[in-house]
PDB file of C-alpha atoms and ligand atoms in Angstrom:
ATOM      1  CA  UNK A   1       0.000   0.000   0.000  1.00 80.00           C
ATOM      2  CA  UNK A   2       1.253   3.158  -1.086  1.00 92.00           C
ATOM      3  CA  UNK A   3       2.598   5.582   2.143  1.00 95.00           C
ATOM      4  CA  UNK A   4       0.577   8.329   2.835  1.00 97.00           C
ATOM      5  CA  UNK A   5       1.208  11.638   3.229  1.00 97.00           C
ATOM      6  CA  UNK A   6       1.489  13.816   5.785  1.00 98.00           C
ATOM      7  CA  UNK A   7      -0.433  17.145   5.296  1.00 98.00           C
ATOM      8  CA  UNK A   8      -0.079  20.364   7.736  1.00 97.00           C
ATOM      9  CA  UNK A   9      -2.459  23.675   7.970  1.00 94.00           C
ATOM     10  CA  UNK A  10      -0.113  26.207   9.588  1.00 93.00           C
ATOM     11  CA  UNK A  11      -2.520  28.857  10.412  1.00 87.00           C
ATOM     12  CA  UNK A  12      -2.449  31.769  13.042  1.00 82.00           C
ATOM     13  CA  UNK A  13      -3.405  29.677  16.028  1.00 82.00           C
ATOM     14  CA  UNK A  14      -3.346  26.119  15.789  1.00 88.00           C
ATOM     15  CA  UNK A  15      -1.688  23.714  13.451  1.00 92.00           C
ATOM     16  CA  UNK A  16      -3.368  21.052  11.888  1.00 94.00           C
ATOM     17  CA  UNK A  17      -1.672  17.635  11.346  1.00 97.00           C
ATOM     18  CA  UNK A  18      -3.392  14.590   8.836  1.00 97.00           C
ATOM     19  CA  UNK A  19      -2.198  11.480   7.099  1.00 98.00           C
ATOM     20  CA  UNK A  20      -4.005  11.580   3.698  1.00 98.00           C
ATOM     21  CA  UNK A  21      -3.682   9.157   1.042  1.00 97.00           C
ATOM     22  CA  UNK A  22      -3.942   9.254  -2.702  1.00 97.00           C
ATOM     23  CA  UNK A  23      -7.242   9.572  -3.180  1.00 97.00           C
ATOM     24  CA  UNK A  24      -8.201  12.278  -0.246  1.00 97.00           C
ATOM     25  CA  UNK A  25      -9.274   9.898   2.747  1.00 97.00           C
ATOM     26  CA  UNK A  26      -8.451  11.316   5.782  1.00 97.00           C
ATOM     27  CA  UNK A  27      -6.720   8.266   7.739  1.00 97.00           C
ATOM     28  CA  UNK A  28      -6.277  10.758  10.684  1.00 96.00           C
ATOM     29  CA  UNK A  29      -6.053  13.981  11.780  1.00 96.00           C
ATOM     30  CA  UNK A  30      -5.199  16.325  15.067  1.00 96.00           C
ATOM     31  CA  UNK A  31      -4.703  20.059  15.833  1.00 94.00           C
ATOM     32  CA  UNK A  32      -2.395  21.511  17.842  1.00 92.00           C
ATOM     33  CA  UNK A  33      -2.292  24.784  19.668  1.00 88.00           C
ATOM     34  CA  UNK A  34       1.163  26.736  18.920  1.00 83.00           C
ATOM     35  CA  UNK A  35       3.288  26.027  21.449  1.00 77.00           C
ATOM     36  CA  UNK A  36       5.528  29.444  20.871  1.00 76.00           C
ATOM     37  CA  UNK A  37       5.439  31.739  18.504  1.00 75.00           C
ATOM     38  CA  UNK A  38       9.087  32.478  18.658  1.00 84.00           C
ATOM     39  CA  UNK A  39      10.702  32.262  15.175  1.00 83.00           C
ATOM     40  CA  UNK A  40      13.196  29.503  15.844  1.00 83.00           C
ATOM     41  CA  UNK A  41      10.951  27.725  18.796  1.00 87.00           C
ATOM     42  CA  UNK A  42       8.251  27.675  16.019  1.00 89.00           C
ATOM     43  CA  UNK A  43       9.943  25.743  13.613  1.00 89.00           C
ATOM     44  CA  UNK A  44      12.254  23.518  16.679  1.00 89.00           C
ATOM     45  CA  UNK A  45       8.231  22.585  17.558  1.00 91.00           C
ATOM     46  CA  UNK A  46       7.304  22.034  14.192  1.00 92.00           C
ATOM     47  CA  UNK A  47      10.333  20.208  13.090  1.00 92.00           C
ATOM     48  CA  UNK A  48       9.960  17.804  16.349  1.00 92.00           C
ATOM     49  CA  UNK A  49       5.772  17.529  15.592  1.00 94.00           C
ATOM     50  CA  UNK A  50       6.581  16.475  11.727  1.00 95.00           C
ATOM     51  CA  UNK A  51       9.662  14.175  12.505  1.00 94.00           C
ATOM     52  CA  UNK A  52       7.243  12.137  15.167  1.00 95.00           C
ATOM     53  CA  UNK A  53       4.214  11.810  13.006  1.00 96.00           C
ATOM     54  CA  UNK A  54       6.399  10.567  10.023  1.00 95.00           C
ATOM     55  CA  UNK A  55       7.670   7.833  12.430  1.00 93.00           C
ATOM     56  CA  UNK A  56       4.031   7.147  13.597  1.00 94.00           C
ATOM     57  CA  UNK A  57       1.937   6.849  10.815  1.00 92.00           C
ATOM     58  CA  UNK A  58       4.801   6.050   8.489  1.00 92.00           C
ATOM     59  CA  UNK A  59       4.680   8.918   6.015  1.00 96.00           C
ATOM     60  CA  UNK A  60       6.186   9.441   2.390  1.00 96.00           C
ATOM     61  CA  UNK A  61       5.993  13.319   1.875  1.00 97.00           C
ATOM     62  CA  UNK A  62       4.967  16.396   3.673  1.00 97.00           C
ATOM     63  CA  UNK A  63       2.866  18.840   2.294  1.00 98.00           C
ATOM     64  CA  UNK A  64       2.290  22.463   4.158  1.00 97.00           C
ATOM     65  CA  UNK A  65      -0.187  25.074   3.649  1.00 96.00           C
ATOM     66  CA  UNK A  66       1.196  27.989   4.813  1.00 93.00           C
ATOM     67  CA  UNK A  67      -0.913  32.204   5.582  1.00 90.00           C
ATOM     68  CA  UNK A  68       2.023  33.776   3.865  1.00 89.00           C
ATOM     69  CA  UNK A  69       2.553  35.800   0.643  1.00 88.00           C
ATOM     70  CA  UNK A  70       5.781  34.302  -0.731  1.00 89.00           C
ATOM     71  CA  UNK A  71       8.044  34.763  -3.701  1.00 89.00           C
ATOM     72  CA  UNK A  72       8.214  31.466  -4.842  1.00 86.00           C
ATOM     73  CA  UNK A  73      11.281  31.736  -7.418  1.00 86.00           C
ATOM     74  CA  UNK A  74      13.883  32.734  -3.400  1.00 88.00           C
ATOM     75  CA  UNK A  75      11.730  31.233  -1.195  1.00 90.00           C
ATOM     76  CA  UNK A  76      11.247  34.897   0.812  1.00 92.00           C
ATOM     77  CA  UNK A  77       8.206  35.828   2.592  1.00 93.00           C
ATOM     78  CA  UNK A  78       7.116  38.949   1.825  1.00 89.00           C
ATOM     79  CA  UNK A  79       4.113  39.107   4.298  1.00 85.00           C
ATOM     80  CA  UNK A  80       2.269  36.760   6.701  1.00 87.00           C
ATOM     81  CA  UNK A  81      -0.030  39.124   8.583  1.00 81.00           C
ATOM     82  CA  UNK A  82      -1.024  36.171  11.059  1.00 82.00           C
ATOM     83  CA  UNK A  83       2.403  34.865  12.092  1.00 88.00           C
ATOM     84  CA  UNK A  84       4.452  38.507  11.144  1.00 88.00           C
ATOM     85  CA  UNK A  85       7.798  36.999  12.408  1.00 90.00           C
ATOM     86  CA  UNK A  86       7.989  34.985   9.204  1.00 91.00           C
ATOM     87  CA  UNK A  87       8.288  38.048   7.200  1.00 91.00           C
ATOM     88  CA  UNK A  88      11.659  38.671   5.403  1.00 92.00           C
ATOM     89  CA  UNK A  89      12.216  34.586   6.511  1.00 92.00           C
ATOM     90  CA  UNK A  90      13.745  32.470   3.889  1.00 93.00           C
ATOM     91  CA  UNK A  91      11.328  29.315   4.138  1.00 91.00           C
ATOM     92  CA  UNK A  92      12.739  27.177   2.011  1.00 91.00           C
ATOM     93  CA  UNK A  93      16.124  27.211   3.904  1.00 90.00           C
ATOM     94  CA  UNK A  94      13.953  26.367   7.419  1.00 89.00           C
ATOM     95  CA  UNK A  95      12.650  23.059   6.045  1.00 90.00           C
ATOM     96  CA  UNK A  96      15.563  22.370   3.587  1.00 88.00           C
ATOM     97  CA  UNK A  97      16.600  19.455   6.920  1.00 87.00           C
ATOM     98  CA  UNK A  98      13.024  17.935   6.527  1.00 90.00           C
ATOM     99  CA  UNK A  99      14.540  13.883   5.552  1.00 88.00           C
ATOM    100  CA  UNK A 100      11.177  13.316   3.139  1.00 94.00           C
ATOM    101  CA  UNK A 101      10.290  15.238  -0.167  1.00 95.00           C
ATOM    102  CA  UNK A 102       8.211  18.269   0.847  1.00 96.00           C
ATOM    103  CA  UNK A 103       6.104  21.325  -0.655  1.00 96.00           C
ATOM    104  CA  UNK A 104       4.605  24.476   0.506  1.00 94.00           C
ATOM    105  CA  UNK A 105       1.923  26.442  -0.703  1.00 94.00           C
ATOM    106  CA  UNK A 106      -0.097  29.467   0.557  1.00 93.00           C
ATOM    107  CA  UNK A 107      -3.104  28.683   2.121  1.00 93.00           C
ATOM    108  CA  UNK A 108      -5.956  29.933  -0.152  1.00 94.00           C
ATOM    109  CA  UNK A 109      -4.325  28.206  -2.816  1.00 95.00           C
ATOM    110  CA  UNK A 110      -4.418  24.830  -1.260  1.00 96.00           C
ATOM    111  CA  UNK A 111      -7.768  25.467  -0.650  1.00 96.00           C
ATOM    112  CA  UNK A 112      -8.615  26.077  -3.820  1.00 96.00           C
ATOM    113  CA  UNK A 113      -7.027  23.121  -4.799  1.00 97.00           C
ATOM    114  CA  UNK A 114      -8.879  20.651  -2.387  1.00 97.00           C
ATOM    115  CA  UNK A 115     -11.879  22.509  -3.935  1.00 96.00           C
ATOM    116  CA  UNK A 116     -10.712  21.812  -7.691  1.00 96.00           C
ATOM    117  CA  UNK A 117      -9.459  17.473  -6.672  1.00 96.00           C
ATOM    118  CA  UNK A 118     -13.072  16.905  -4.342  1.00 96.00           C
ATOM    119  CA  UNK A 119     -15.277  19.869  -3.905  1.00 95.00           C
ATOM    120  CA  UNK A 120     -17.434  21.705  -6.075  1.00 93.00           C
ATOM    121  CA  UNK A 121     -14.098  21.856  -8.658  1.00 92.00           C
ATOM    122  CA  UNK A 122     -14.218  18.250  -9.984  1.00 92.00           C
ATOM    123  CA  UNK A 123     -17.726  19.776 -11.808  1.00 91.00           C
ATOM    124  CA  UNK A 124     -15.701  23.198 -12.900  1.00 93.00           C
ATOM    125  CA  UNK A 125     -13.395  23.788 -14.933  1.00 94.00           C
ATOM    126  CA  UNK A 126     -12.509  27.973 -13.799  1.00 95.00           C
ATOM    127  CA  UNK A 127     -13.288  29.352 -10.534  1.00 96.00           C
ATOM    128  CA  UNK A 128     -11.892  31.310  -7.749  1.00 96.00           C
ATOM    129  CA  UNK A 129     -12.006  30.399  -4.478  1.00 96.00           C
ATOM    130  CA  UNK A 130     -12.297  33.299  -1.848  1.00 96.00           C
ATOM    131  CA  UNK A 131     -11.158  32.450   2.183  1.00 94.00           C
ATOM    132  CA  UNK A 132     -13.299  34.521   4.666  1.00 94.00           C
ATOM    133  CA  UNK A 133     -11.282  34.546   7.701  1.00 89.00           C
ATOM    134  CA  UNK A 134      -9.775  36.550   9.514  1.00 86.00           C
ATOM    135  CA  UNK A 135      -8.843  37.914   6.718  1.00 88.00           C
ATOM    136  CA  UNK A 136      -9.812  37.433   2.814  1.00 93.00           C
ATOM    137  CA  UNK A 137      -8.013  35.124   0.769  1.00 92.00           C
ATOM    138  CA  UNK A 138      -7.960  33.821  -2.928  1.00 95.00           C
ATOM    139  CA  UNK A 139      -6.720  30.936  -4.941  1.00 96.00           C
ATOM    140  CA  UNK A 140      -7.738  30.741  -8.627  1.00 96.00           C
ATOM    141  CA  UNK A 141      -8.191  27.409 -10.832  1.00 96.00           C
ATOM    142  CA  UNK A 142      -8.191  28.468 -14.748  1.00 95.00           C
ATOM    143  CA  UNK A 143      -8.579  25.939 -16.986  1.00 94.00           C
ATOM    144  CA  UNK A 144      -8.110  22.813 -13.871  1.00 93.00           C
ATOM    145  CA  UNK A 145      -4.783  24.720 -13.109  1.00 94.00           C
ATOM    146  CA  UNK A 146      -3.639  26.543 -10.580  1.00 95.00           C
ATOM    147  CA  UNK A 147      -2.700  30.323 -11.332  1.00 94.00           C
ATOM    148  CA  UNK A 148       0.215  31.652  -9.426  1.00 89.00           C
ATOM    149  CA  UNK A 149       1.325  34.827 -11.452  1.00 87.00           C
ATOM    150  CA  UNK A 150       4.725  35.158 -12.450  1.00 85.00           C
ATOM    151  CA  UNK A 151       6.152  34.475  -8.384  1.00 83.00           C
ATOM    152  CA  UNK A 152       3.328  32.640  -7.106  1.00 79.00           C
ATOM    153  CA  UNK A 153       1.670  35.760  -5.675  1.00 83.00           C
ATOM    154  CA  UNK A 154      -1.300  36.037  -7.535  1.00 86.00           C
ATOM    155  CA  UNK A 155      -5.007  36.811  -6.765  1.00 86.00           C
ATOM    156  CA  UNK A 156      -5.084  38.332  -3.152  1.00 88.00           C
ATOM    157  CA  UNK A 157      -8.732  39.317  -3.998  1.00 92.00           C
ATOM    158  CA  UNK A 158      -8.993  40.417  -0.408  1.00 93.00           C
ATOM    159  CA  UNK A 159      -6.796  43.993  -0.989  1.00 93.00           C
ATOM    160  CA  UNK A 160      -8.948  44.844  -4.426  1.00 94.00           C
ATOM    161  CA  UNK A 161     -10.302  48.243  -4.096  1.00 95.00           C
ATOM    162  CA  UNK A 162     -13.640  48.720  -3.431  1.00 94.00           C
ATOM    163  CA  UNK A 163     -14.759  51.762  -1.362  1.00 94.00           C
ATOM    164  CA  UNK A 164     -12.903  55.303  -1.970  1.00 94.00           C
ATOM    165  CA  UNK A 165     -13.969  57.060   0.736  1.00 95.00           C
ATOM    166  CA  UNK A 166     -10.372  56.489   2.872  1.00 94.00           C
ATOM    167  CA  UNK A 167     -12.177  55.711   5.950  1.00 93.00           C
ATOM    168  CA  UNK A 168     -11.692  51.737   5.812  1.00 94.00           C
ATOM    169  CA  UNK A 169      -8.521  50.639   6.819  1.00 92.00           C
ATOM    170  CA  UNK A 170      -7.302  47.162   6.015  1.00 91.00           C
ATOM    171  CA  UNK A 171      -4.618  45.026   7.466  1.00 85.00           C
ATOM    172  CA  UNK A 172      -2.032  45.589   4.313  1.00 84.00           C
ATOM    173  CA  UNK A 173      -1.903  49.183   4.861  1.00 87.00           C
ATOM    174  CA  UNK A 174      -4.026  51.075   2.218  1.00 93.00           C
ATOM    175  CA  UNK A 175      -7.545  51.151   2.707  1.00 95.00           C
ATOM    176  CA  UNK A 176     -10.769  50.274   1.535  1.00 95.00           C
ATOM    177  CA  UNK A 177     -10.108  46.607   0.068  1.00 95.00           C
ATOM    178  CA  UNK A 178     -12.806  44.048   0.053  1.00 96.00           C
ATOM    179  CA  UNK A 179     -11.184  42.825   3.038  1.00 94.00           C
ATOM    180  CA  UNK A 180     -11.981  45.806   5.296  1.00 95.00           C
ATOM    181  CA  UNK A 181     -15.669  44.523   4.797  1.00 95.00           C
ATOM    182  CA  UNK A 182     -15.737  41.127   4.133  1.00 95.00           C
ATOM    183  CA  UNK A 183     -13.847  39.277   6.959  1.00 93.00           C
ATOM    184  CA  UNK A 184     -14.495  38.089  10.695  1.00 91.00           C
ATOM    185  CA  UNK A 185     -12.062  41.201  11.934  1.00 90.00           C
ATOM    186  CA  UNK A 186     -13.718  43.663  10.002  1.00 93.00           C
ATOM    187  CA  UNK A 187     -16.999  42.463  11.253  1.00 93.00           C
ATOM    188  CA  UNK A 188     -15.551  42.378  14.850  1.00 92.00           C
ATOM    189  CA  UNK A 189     -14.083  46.012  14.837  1.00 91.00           C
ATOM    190  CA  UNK A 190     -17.153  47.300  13.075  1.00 88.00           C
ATOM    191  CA  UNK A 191     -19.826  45.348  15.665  1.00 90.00           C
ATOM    192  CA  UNK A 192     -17.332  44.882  18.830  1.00 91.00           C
ATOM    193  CA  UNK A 193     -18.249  41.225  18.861  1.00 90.00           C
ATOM    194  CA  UNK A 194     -17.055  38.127  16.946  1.00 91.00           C
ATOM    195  CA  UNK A 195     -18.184  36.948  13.825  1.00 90.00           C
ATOM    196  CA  UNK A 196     -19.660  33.684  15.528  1.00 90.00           C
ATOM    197  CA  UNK A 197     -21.581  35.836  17.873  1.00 94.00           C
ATOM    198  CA  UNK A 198     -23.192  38.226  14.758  1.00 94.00           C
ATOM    199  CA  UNK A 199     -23.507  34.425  13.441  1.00 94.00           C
ATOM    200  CA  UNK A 200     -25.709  33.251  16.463  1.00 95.00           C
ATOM    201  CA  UNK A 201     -27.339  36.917  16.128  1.00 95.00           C
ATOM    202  CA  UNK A 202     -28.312  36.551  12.698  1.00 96.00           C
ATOM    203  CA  UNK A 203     -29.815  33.055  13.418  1.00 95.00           C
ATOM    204  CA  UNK A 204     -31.993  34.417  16.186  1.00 96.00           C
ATOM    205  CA  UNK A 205     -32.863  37.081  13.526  1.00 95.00           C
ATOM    206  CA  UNK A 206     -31.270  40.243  14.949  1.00 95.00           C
ATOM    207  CA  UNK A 207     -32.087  43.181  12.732  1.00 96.00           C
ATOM    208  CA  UNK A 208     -28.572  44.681  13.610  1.00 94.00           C
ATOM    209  CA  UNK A 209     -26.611  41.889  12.732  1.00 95.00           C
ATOM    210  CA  UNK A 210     -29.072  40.416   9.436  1.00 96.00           C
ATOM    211  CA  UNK A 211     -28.500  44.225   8.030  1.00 96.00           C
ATOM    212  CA  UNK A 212     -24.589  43.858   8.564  1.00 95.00           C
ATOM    213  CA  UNK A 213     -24.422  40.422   6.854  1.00 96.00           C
ATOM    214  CA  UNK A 214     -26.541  42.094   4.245  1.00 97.00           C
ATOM    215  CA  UNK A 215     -23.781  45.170   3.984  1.00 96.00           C
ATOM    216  CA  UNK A 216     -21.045  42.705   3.986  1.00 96.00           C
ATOM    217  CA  UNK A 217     -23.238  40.563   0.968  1.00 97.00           C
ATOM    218  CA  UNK A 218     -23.219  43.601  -1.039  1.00 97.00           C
ATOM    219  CA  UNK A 219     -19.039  44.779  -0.720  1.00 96.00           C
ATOM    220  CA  UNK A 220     -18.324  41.009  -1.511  1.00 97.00           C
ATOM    221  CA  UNK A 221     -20.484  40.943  -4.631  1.00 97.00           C
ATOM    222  CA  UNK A 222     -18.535  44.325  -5.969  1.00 95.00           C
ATOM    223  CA  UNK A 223     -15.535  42.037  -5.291  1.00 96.00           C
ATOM    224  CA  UNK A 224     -16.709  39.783  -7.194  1.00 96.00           C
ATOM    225  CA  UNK A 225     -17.884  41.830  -9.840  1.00 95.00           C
ATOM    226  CA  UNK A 226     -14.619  43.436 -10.940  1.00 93.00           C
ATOM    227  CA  UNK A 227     -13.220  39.760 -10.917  1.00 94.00           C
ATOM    228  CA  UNK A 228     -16.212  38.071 -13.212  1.00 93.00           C
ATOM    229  CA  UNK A 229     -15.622  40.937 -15.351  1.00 91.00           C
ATOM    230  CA  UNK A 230     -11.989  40.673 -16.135  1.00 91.00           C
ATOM    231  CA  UNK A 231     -11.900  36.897 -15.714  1.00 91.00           C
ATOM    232  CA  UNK A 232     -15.543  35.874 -17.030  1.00 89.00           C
ATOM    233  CA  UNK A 233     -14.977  32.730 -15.195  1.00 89.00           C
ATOM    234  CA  UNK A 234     -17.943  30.166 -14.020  1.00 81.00           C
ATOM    235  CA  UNK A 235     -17.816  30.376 -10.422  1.00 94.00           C
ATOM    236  CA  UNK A 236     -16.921  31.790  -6.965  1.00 97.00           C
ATOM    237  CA  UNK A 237     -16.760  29.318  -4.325  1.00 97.00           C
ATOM    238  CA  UNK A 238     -16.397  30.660  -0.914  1.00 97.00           C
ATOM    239  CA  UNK A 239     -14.365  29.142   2.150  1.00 95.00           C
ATOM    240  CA  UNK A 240     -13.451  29.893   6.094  1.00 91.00           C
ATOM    241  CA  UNK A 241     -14.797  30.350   9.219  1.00 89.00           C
ATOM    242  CA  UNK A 242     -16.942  33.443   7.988  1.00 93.00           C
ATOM    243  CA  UNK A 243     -18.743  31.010   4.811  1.00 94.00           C
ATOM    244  CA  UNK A 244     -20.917  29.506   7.349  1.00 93.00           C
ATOM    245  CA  UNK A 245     -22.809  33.091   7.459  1.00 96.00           C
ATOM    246  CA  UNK A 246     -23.389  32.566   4.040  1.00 96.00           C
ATOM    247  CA  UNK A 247     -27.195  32.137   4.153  1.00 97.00           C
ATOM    248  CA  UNK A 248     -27.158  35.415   5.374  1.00 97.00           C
ATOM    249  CA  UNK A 249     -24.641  37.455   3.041  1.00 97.00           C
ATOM    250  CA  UNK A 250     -25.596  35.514  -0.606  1.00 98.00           C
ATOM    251  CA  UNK A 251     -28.761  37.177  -1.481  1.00 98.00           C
ATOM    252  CA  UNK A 252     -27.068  40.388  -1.408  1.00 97.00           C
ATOM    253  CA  UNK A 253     -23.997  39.282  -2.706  1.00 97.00           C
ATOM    254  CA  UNK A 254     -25.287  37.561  -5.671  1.00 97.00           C
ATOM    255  CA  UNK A 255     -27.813  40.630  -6.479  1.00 96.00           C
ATOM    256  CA  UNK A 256     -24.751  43.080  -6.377  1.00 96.00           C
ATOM    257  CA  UNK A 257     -22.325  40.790  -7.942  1.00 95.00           C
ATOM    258  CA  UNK A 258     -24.831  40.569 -11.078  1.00 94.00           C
ATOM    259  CA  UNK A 259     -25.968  44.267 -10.884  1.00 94.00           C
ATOM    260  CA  UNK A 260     -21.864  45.632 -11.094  1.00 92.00           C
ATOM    261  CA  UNK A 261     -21.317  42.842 -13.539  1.00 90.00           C
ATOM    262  CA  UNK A 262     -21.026  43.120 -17.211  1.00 88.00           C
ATOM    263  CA  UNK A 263     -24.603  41.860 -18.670  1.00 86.00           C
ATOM    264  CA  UNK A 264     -22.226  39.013 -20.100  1.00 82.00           C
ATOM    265  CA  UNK A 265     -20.318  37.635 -17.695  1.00 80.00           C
ATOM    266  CA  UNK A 266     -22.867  38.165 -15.117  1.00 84.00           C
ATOM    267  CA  UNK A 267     -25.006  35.847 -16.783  1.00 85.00           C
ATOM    268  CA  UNK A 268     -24.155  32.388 -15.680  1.00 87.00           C
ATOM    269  CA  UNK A 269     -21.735  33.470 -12.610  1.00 93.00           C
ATOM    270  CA  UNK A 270     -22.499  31.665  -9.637  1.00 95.00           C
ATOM    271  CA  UNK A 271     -21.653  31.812  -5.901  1.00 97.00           C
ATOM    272  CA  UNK A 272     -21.594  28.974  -4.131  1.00 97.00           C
ATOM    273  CA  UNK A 273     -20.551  27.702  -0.232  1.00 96.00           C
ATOM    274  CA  UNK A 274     -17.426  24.891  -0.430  1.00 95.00           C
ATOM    275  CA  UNK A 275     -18.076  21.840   1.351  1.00 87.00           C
ATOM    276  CA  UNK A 276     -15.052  20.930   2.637  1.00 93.00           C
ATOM    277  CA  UNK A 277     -14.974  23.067   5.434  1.00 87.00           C
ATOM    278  CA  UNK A 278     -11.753  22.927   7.194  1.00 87.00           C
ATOM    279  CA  UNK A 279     -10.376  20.373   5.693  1.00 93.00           C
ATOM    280  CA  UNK A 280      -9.852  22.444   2.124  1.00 93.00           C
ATOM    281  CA  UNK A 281      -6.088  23.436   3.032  1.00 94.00           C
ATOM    282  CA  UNK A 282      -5.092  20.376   3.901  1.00 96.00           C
ATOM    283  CA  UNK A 283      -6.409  18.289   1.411  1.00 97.00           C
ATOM    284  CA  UNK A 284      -5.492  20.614  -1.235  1.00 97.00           C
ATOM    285  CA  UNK A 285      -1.712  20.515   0.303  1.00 97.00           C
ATOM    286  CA  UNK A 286      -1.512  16.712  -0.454  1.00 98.00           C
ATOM    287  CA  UNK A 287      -2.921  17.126  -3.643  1.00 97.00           C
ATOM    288  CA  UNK A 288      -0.412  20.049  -4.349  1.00 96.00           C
ATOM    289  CA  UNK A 289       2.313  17.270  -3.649  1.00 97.00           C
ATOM    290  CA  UNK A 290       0.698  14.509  -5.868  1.00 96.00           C
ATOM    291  CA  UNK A 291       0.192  16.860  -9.186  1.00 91.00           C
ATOM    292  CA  UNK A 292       4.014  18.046  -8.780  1.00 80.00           C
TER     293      UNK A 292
HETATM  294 ZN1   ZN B 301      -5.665  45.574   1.720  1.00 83.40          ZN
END
């Protein structure tokens, strides 16, 4: 039987460890708290977490999904807003001791992978997948492939421009990019509560927080707009914690998306919720390793 292999989620919190063979079973997973988040403490504790689930479950390759904007040609992180002490960190060098074959890969673009091998993507040929998180996140799939750009930067969807006013600040520095509306800590410094709790609102039917949702539907459809129109691609597919709102933010988001869309593309485009949940990441990670 062929090894399998092991996949990692590095996110800004926890990491998230599973053996996953060649066809996307899960044989097992875990998640770990970070133990530090010291540079070289991260990566001792990583190192020792990989090298002891290879020897446990017997593992041929590891694949990592990584929150970090990277130039793939060097290896150099250029940003990684949820774990900032990778920035400027060569990451190829910090796994280059790893003793099996390895691969890395920002996160939204395993994601959209997963989505493209067993999601929604085995039916679609072009989409982009969008991660609503903490922040906003995007991995495109043209033609069954990955898109990268020319380093492996491309489509951080979350920092298009969408409101002019200056008044929305977003996490990369400028301001009013679709990810000053459209994810969890937007929500949270708009509201002064969490995203789950404006969830739980919404669900209970709380003016206040089905009006927000609504607001947030309508920014993520302009979004989404000025991407249908320069891609004219089939589908959006929508991931992360802040997707399971998305009874709540679609009718708005579809209306707008179609309204700002040319009468051509915004014919058949489509929004839909991805139903792999957290797993995306991970299983796109392995599959990133098995289409190398
Ligand atoms: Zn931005």
């Amino acid at each position: 039987m062929t090894k399998p292999i092991l996949s990692i989620d590095i996110g800004g919190t926890h990491l998230r460890f599973a053996s996953i063979d060649d066809s996307g079973h899960i044989l097992k997973k875990e998640t770990y708290a970070h133990a530090t988040l010291s540079r070289d403490d991260f990566f001792k504790d990583l190192d020792q977490k990989i090298n002891q689930w290879i020897s446990a479950h017997t593992c041929r390759a590891v694949a990592m999904a990584l929150p970090i904007v990277m130039d793939e040609k060097m290896g150099v992180v250029y940003d990684a807003p949820n774990l900032p002490f990778l920035r400027g960190q060569n990451i190829y060098q910090r796994f280059s001791s790893l003793k099996v074959p390895w691969v890395l890969e920002n996160d939204a673009n395993c994601a959209a992978l997963g989505e493209a091998w067993l999601g929604h993507g085995k039916e679609i040929d072009s989409f982009c997948f969008l991660t609503l998180g903490t922040g906003v996140g995007g991995g495109l799939i043209l033609n069954r492939k990955l898109w990268k750009g020319v380093r492996g930067m491309a489509c951080e969807i979350g920092h298009i421009k969408i409101d002019f006013s200056n008044q929305f600040p977003c996490s990369c520095g400028d301001y009013g990019c679709l990810e000053a509306f459209a994810s969890s800590s937007a929500l949270q410094k708009r509201t002064g509560i969490t995203s789950k709790d404006l969830y739980e609102k919404a669900k209970k039917e709380d003016p206040e927080a089905l009006a927000l949702f609504k607001e947030m539907g309508k920014k993520l459809g302009r979004g989404i707009a000025s991407v249908s129109n320069l891609l004219n691609i089939e589908c959006f597919i929508l991931g992360g914690r802040l997707s399971g709102a998305f009874p709540y933010f679609y009718p708005s988001a579809i209306d707008m998306a179609k309204h700002s869309s040319m009468k051509g593309p915004a014919e058949h485009l489509e929004i839909l919720q991805s139903q792999l949940g957290d797993d995306a990441g991970m299983l796109g990670a392995a599959y990133r390793y098995l289409i190398l």
